[in-house]
Short mmCIF file of C-alpha atoms and ligand atoms in Angstrom, two decimals:
data_model
loop_
_atom_site.label_atom_id
_atom_site.label_comp_id
_atom_site.label_asym_id
_atom_site.label_seq_id
_atom_site.Cartn_x
_atom_site.Cartn_y
_atom_site.Cartn_z
CA UNK L 26 -20.51 -3.88 -17.62
CA UNK L 27 -17.33 -5.85 -18.15
CA UNK L 28 -14.99 -4.48 -20.64
CA UNK L 29 -12.71 -6.89 -22.68
CA UNK L 30 -8.96 -6.57 -22.37
CA UNK L 31 -7.27 -6.72 -25.80
CA UNK L 32 -3.87 -7.83 -24.67
CA UNK L 33 -0.67 -8.75 -26.65
CA UNK L 34 1.87 -11.07 -24.88
CA UNK L 35 5.43 -11.62 -25.69
CA UNK L 36 6.85 -14.32 -23.26
CA UNK L 37 10.54 -13.95 -21.92
CA UNK L 38 12.84 -16.45 -23.51
CA UNK L 39 14.44 -17.59 -20.30
CA UNK L 40 13.02 -17.34 -16.85
CA UNK L 41 14.90 -15.80 -14.01
CA UNK L 42 13.11 -17.73 -11.50
CA UNK L 43 15.86 -20.34 -10.90
CA UNK L 44 18.25 -17.44 -9.68
CA UNK L 45 15.75 -16.39 -6.98
CA UNK L 46 16.56 -17.14 -3.34
CA UNK L 47 13.26 -17.59 -1.96
CA UNK L 48 14.62 -18.23 1.45
CA UNK L 49 16.03 -14.68 1.71
CA UNK L 50 13.52 -12.42 0.02
CA UNK L 51 13.93 -8.70 0.76
CA UNK L 52 10.87 -6.44 0.07
CA UNK L 53 10.71 -4.89 -3.47
CA UNK L 54 14.24 -5.83 -4.87
CA UNK L 55 13.41 -8.69 -7.02
CA UNK L 56 11.17 -8.63 -10.10
CA UNK L 57 9.53 -11.34 -12.13
CA UNK L 58 9.76 -12.36 -15.73
CA UNK L 59 7.15 -10.12 -17.17
CA UNK L 60 5.59 -6.75 -16.89
CA UNK L 61 2.47 -5.14 -18.35
CA UNK L 62 2.38 -1.78 -20.15
CA UNK L 63 -0.21 0.33 -21.81
CA UNK L 64 -0.22 3.85 -23.36
CA UNK L 65 -2.87 6.63 -23.13
CA UNK L 66 -2.80 8.51 -26.52
CA UNK L 67 -5.45 10.39 -28.34
CA UNK L 68 -7.83 10.48 -25.43
CA UNK L 69 -7.81 6.59 -25.03
CA UNK L 70 -5.98 3.61 -23.68
CA UNK L 71 -4.24 1.40 -26.13
CA UNK L 72 -1.27 -0.97 -26.69
CA UNK L 73 -2.01 -3.34 -23.65
CA UNK L 74 0.91 -5.58 -23.82
CA UNK L 75 2.71 -7.96 -21.45
CA UNK L 76 6.52 -8.15 -22.29
CA UNK L 77 9.56 -9.35 -20.56
CA UNK L 78 10.63 -7.31 -17.56
CA UNK L 79 13.07 -4.77 -18.44
CA UNK L 80 14.22 -1.22 -18.82
CA UNK L 81 12.14 1.26 -20.83
CA UNK L 82 13.19 4.25 -22.93
CA UNK L 83 11.74 7.61 -22.23
CA UNK L 84 12.50 11.30 -23.09
CA UNK L 85 14.23 13.30 -20.42
CA UNK L 86 11.59 15.81 -20.86
CA UNK L 87 8.75 13.72 -19.62
CA UNK L 88 6.54 15.85 -17.34
CA UNK L 89 6.17 13.14 -14.59
CA UNK L 90 9.92 13.53 -13.78
CA UNK L 91 9.70 17.50 -13.75
CA UNK L 92 6.24 18.01 -12.28
CA UNK L 93 5.28 14.79 -10.53
CA UNK L 94 2.11 13.50 -12.47
CA UNK L 95 2.89 10.12 -11.30
CA UNK L 96 1.27 7.63 -8.70
CA UNK L 97 1.02 4.14 -7.88
CA UNK L 98 -1.00 1.25 -6.23
CA UNK L 99 0.13 -1.59 -4.07
CA UNK L 100 -1.34 -5.22 -3.78
CA UNK L 101 -0.39 -8.72 -3.10
CA UNK L 102 -1.06 -12.21 -4.61
CA UNK L 103 -1.07 -15.29 -2.38
CA UNK L 104 -0.52 -18.87 -3.08
CA UNK L 105 -3.34 -20.72 -1.34
CA UNK L 106 -2.89 -24.11 0.39
CA UNK L 107 -4.66 -25.75 -2.47
CA UNK L 108 -2.46 -24.11 -5.07
CA UNK L 109 -5.01 -21.41 -6.21
CA UNK L 110 -3.53 -17.87 -6.63
CA UNK L 111 -5.63 -15.07 -5.21
CA UNK L 112 -5.33 -11.28 -5.20
CA UNK L 113 -6.63 -9.43 -2.18
CA UNK L 114 -9.51 -7.00 -2.87
CA UNK L 115 -8.08 -5.63 -6.21
CA UNK L 116 -11.48 -3.92 -6.89
CA UNK L 117 -10.74 -1.59 -3.93
CA UNK L 118 -7.40 -0.57 -5.38
CA UNK L 119 -9.04 -0.03 -8.82
CA UNK L 120 -11.32 2.63 -7.27
CA UNK L 121 -8.53 4.22 -5.34
CA UNK L 122 -6.24 4.22 -8.47
CA UNK L 123 -8.92 6.28 -10.28
CA UNK L 124 -9.24 8.72 -7.24
CA UNK L 125 -5.42 9.23 -7.40
CA UNK L 126 -5.77 9.77 -11.34
CA UNK L 127 -8.52 12.25 -10.91
CA UNK L 128 -6.64 14.25 -8.23
CA UNK L 129 -3.45 14.44 -10.32
CA UNK L 130 -5.42 15.50 -13.54
CA UNK L 131 -4.63 12.08 -15.16
CA UNK L 132 -6.80 9.71 -17.20
CA UNK L 133 -8.73 6.92 -15.34
CA UNK L 134 -8.78 3.28 -16.13
CA UNK L 135 -12.10 1.31 -16.47
CA UNK L 136 -11.97 -0.63 -12.91
CA UNK L 137 -12.46 -3.98 -14.56
CA UNK L 138 -9.67 -3.42 -17.13
CA UNK L 139 -7.37 -2.56 -14.18
CA UNK L 140 -8.15 -5.77 -12.50
CA UNK L 141 -7.97 -7.83 -15.64
CA UNK L 142 -4.43 -6.25 -16.18
CA UNK L 143 -3.14 -7.43 -12.76
CA UNK L 144 -4.75 -10.80 -13.13
CA UNK L 145 -3.23 -11.25 -16.51
CA UNK L 146 0.31 -10.67 -15.60
CA UNK L 147 0.06 -12.56 -12.24
CA UNK L 148 -1.27 -15.43 -14.27
CA UNK L 149 1.48 -15.44 -16.54
CA UNK L 150 4.05 -15.20 -13.66
CA UNK L 151 2.16 -17.33 -11.27
CA UNK L 152 5.12 -19.50 -10.57
CA UNK L 153 6.59 -16.54 -9.00
CA UNK L 154 4.13 -16.39 -6.22
CA UNK L 155 5.96 -17.65 -3.12
CA UNK L 156 4.82 -20.42 -1.05
CA UNK L 157 6.94 -19.69 2.03
CA UNK L 158 5.35 -18.14 5.13
CA UNK L 159 5.19 -14.28 5.11
CA UNK L 160 6.24 -14.17 1.46
CA UNK L 161 3.94 -12.88 -1.21
CA UNK L 162 4.07 -11.60 -4.77
CA UNK L 163 3.84 -7.84 -4.50
CA UNK L 164 2.05 -6.09 -7.31
CA UNK L 165 2.94 -2.61 -8.32
CA UNK L 166 0.59 -0.96 -10.76
CA UNK L 167 1.49 2.67 -11.67
CA UNK L 168 0.84 5.47 -14.21
CA UNK L 169 2.89 8.41 -15.23
CA UNK L 170 2.84 11.28 -17.61
CA UNK L 171 4.98 10.93 -20.92
CA UNK L 172 4.52 14.16 -22.87
CA UNK L 173 7.98 15.52 -23.52
CA UNK L 174 7.05 19.12 -22.81
CA UNK L 175 8.38 21.48 -19.95
CA UNK L 176 5.17 23.48 -19.69
CA UNK L 177 3.42 23.03 -16.41
CA UNK L 178 0.16 21.56 -17.78
CA UNK L 179 -1.39 18.00 -17.76
CA UNK L 180 0.33 15.66 -20.12
CA UNK L 181 -1.76 14.36 -22.96
CA UNK L 182 -0.01 11.06 -22.98
CA UNK L 183 0.62 8.49 -20.08
CA UNK L 184 1.95 5.09 -19.43
CA UNK L 185 0.25 2.52 -17.26
CA UNK L 186 2.38 -0.38 -16.11
CA UNK L 187 2.35 -3.31 -13.75
CA UNK L 188 5.42 -4.90 -12.34
CA UNK L 189 5.59 -7.79 -9.88
CA UNK L 190 8.11 -8.78 -7.22
CA UNK L 191 8.22 -11.66 -4.78
CA UNK L 192 8.54 -10.12 -1.42
CA UNK L 193 9.26 -10.84 2.12
CA UNK L 194 7.97 -8.70 5.10
CA UNK L 195 8.33 -5.00 4.88
CA UNK L 196 8.93 -4.70 8.52
CA UNK L 197 10.62 -7.45 10.20
CA UNK L 198 10.34 -6.22 13.79
CA UNK L 199 8.24 -4.32 16.13
CA UNK L 200 8.68 -0.69 15.63
CA UNK L 201 9.98 2.34 17.62
CA UNK L 202 8.24 5.20 16.12
CA UNK L 203 8.55 9.11 16.40
CA UNK L 204 5.62 11.51 16.51
CA UNK L 205 6.41 13.99 13.77
CA UNK L 206 5.73 17.41 14.90
CA UNK L 207 7.88 19.56 12.56
CA UNK L 208 7.41 18.06 9.13
CA UNK L 209 3.99 17.40 7.40
CA UNK L 210 2.95 14.50 5.00
CA UNK L 211 -0.30 16.24 3.74
CA UNK L 212 -2.30 19.17 4.25
CA UNK L 213 -6.10 19.91 3.88
CA UNK L 214 -6.78 20.49 0.23
CA UNK L 215 -3.66 18.72 -0.78
CA UNK L 216 -3.44 15.17 -2.04
CA UNK L 217 -2.60 13.05 0.93
CA UNK L 218 -5.46 10.70 -0.01
CA UNK L 219 -3.85 10.06 -3.35
CA UNK L 220 -1.10 7.45 -3.78
CA UNK L 221 0.91 10.15 -5.45
CA UNK L 222 4.68 9.60 -5.92
CA UNK L 223 5.30 13.16 -4.35
CA UNK L 224 3.79 12.07 -1.16
CA UNK L 225 6.63 9.66 -0.67
CA UNK L 226 9.45 11.76 -1.95
CA UNK L 227 8.36 14.61 0.66
CA UNK L 228 8.47 11.99 3.47
CA UNK L 229 12.01 10.86 2.80
CA UNK L 230 13.80 13.66 4.73
CA UNK L 231 11.67 13.46 7.77
CA UNK L 232 12.07 9.72 7.83
CA UNK L 233 16.03 9.96 7.31
CA UNK L 234 16.13 12.36 10.23
CA UNK L 235 13.83 10.07 12.36
CA UNK L 236 16.06 7.13 11.53
CA UNK L 237 19.22 9.00 12.61
CA UNK L 238 17.46 9.58 15.92
CA UNK L 239 16.99 5.78 16.19
CA UNK L 240 13.17 5.54 15.16
CA UNK L 241 12.04 3.14 12.49
CA UNK L 242 9.19 5.15 11.37
CA UNK L 243 7.12 8.24 11.69
CA UNK L 244 3.71 9.03 13.11
CA UNK L 245 2.39 11.64 10.93
CA UNK L 246 0.22 14.34 12.49
CA UNK L 247 -2.04 17.11 11.16
CA UNK L 248 -0.61 19.95 9.20
CA UNK L 249 -2.29 22.59 11.39
CA UNK L 250 -1.30 22.06 14.95
CA UNK L 251 0.31 18.72 14.82
CA UNK L 252 -2.13 17.64 17.38
CA UNK L 253 -3.98 14.77 15.83
CA UNK L 254 -2.49 11.58 14.65
CA UNK L 255 -3.02 10.72 10.86
CA UNK L 256 -0.89 7.82 9.54
CA UNK L 257 2.28 5.69 10.33
CA UNK L 258 4.79 6.05 7.53
CA UNK L 259 3.33 4.47 4.32
CA UNK L 260 0.66 2.67 6.30
CA UNK L 261 -2.58 3.64 8.32
CA UNK L 262 -2.55 3.32 12.19
CA UNK L 263 -4.89 2.17 14.78
CA UNK L 264 -4.95 1.64 18.58
CA UNK L 265 -6.67 -0.57 21.02
CA UNK L 266 -7.78 1.51 23.75
CA UNK L 267 -10.15 0.42 26.59
CA UNK L 268 -10.64 -2.66 24.43
CA UNK L 269 -12.00 -0.51 21.46
CA UNK L 270 -10.28 -0.41 18.15
CA UNK L 271 -9.74 3.36 17.35
CA UNK L 272 -8.27 4.88 14.33
CA UNK L 273 -8.11 8.08 12.52
CA UNK L 274 -11.04 8.77 10.32
CA UNK L 275 -10.07 9.22 6.83
CA UNK L 276 -10.00 12.54 5.16
CA UNK L 277 -8.27 14.30 2.38
CA UNK L 278 -4.77 14.05 4.22
CA UNK L 279 -5.12 10.24 4.81
CA UNK L 280 -4.81 7.43 2.39
CA UNK L 281 -7.99 5.19 2.58
CA UNK L 282 -6.22 1.89 3.07
CA UNK L 283 -7.65 -1.45 1.91
CA UNK L 284 -6.04 -3.21 4.76
CA UNK L 285 -7.52 -0.70 7.10
CA UNK L 286 -11.04 -1.08 5.94
CA UNK L 287 -10.38 -4.99 6.18
CA UNK L 288 -9.16 -4.84 9.67
CA UNK L 289 -12.14 -2.65 10.70
CA UNK L 290 -14.70 -4.86 9.07
CA UNK L 291 -13.03 -8.03 10.83
CA UNK L 292 -12.87 -6.26 14.12
CA UNK L 293 -16.67 -5.57 13.96
CA UNK L 294 -17.22 -9.20 13.19
CA UNK L 295 -15.21 -10.14 16.32
CA UNK L 296 -17.82 -8.03 18.14
CA UNK L 297 -15.39 -5.41 19.07
CA UNK L 298 -16.34 -1.81 19.16
CA UNK L 299 -14.78 0.26 16.46
CA UNK L 300 -14.33 4.23 16.57
CA UNK L 301 -13.24 6.02 13.44
CA UNK L 302 -12.63 9.69 14.42
CA UNK L 303 -9.97 12.35 15.21
CA UNK L 304 -7.45 10.71 17.48
CA UNK L 305 -5.12 13.17 19.36
CA UNK L 306 -1.63 12.45 20.34
CA UNK L 307 -2.54 13.49 23.97
CA UNK L 308 -5.30 10.79 24.17
CA UNK L 309 -2.92 8.00 22.92
CA UNK L 310 -0.12 9.03 25.19
CA UNK L 311 -2.17 9.30 28.17
CA UNK L 312 -3.75 5.88 27.44
CA UNK L 313 -0.32 4.36 27.15
CA UNK L 314 0.68 5.78 30.50
CA UNK L 315 -2.46 4.74 32.37
CA UNK L 316 -2.22 1.32 30.81
CA UNK L 317 -5.54 1.34 28.83
CA UNK L 318 -3.84 1.44 25.35
CA UNK L 319 -2.95 -2.21 24.79
CA UNK L 320 -1.99 -2.22 21.15
CA UNK L 321 -0.79 0.18 18.41
CA UNK L 322 -0.01 -0.90 14.94
CA UNK L 323 0.45 0.33 11.39
CA UNK L 324 -1.88 -1.26 8.88
CA UNK L 325 -1.01 -1.62 5.25
CA UNK L 326 -0.46 -4.00 2.18
CA UNK L 327 3.29 -3.86 2.55
CA UNK L 328 3.32 -3.24 6.35
CA UNK L 329 0.39 -5.84 7.02
CA UNK L 330 -0.06 -5.30 10.85
CA UNK L 331 3.16 -3.76 11.95
CA UNK L 332 3.23 -3.58 15.63
CA UNK L 333 4.44 -0.58 17.61
CA UNK L 334 6.62 -1.14 20.61
CA UNK L 335 7.49 2.27 21.63
CA UNK L 336 6.44 5.96 20.65
CA UNK L 337 8.72 8.93 20.90
CA UNK L 338 7.16 12.31 21.65
CA UNK L 339 9.24 15.41 22.28
CA UNK L 340 12.15 13.59 23.62
CA UNK L 341 10.10 11.35 25.85
CA UNK L 342 9.52 7.40 25.16
CA UNK L 343 6.22 5.88 25.75
CA UNK L 344 6.51 2.14 26.05
CA UNK L 345 3.46 -0.17 24.78
CA UNK L 346 2.83 -3.54 26.41
CA UNK L 347 5.01 -6.15 24.90
CA UNK L 348 3.49 -6.45 21.24
CA UNK L 349 4.81 -10.09 21.04
CA UNK L 350 1.92 -10.88 23.53
CA UNK L 351 -0.85 -9.09 21.75
CA UNK L 352 -3.90 -11.21 21.64
CA UNK L 353 -5.62 -8.84 19.28
CA UNK L 354 -2.85 -8.51 16.72
CA UNK L 355 -2.41 -12.46 16.67
CA UNK L 356 -6.25 -12.99 16.22
CA UNK L 357 -6.48 -10.19 13.47
CA UNK L 358 -3.31 -11.48 11.69
CA UNK L 359 -4.72 -15.07 11.71
CA UNK L 360 -8.27 -13.83 10.48
CA UNK L 361 -6.75 -11.88 7.54
CA UNK L 362 -4.33 -14.73 6.56
CA UNK L 363 -7.07 -17.29 6.82
CA UNK L 364 -9.07 -15.25 4.25
CA UNK L 365 -6.04 -14.44 1.90
CA UNK L 366 -4.82 -17.89 1.83
CA UNK L 367 -8.15 -19.57 1.50
CA UNK L 368 -8.19 -21.34 4.86
CA UNK L 369 -11.80 -20.31 5.47
CA UNK L 370 -14.67 -19.55 3.35
CA UNK L 371 -14.40 -16.05 1.65
CA UNK L 372 -17.83 -14.82 2.84
CA UNK L 373 -17.01 -11.33 2.14
CA UNK L 374 -15.78 -12.02 -1.56
CA UNK L 375 -12.39 -10.37 -0.87
CA UNK L 376 -10.12 -12.87 -2.94
CA UNK L 377 -9.91 -12.53 -6.79
CA UNK L 378 -9.15 -15.83 -8.05
CA UNK L 379 -6.42 -15.65 -10.82
N1 LIG D 420 -1.12 4.96 4.03
C1 LIG D 420 -0.11 5.19 3.09
C2 LIG D 420 0.48 6.48 2.94
C3 LIG D 420 0.34 4.19 2.27
O1 LIG D 420 1.29 4.34 1.35
C4 LIG D 420 -0.40 2.84 2.40
C5 LIG D 420 0.14 1.74 1.58
O2 LIG D 420 -0.40 1.43 0.58
C6 LIG D 420 -1.50 2.74 3.32
C7 LIG D 420 -1.86 3.80 4.12
C8 LIG D 420 -2.26 1.42 3.48
O3 LIG D 420 -3.05 1.31 2.37
P1 LIG D 420 -3.38 -0.19 1.84
O4 LIG D 420 -3.87 -1.06 3.08
O5 LIG D 420 -4.36 -0.10 0.87
O6 LIG D 420 -2.03 -0.80 1.39
C1 LIG D 421 1.87 -0.59 0.09
O1 LIG D 421 1.51 -1.01 1.29
O2 LIG D 421 1.61 -1.29 -0.95
C2 LIG D 421 2.63 0.57 -0.15
O3 LIG D 421 2.38 1.09 -1.16
C3 LIG D 421 3.67 1.02 0.73
C4 LIG D 421 4.94 1.24 -0.04
C5 LIG D 421 5.21 2.70 -0.18
C6 LIG D 421 6.05 0.42 0.24
#
């Protein structure tokens, strides 16, 4: 059943669009003219509103700040060659949004209302969807607890918001990454599979240390023995070994990525063998050394297909074949872009047309 979104719209008096340099768009620093907000109170969602983008006023005691009842999603809107604006697979993010909400003891949002909220604000700010290659309108939905109460207990009130930012690439070069064997992103029984704010806060110190050692990103490994590969920074990870696409199987320590799922489906369509299973560090490093690992990359909405050039493990560097020559990555990137930009028929129904 489709629920109807009752939405109030207050438009910005002046657009900031003329001030944006679309030729120099960093990721996540520019925001569009409008944002969507809604409140959860008395056991229901209300006050769905689009307002001019701006600061909001909150009590310093809200429990999201103190105890981390806060999570987000990330999607992108694309300007198709014929001018249509599409959002890539928002139904999948709606499902994951509610998985995160449940794990953090927060209220869910009907999936079609979630999608309608994104579509409404993107529609209003459709002129903000860039037309330049590698630039998209990044969509950031998020929810956080708003009870002004310092007791450690689930809040009874929450805010849901959607903000939009025209953005360039998250990674603009091939990556030198470090296999992390000291710190852990997520443990079994924890909430690694949720897009919880706390997962990202806890990752900052390890990433800062890795950056200081000359690495761009971290390969997260399992919390127990640091033996199996889990994710790459804020993205999933996959390898081409012996011509097969191999990726860690999802579990409660791994975010179930929408891009990951799309890449796996397309690889199968290419006729490629796909393995979702535990992937050990030893297996990958041996495959790099004997030349059977031809490709390694991060997969995510912001990351897209972020290629790995070099993996550092316990002081030794393992060099991948030149990622710039990767036939697989080029083919996959094109297949994904062809769908997202409406250049081929959307046989899987992945594009939501705004
Ligand atoms: N893993 C983590 C920890 C992430 O933050 C992301 C980014 O959203 C992903 C994986 C990739 O997920 P998706 O493809 O849905 O963006
Ligand atoms: C995304 O890919 O959408 C993400 O959420 C990654 C982000 C933390 C930059």
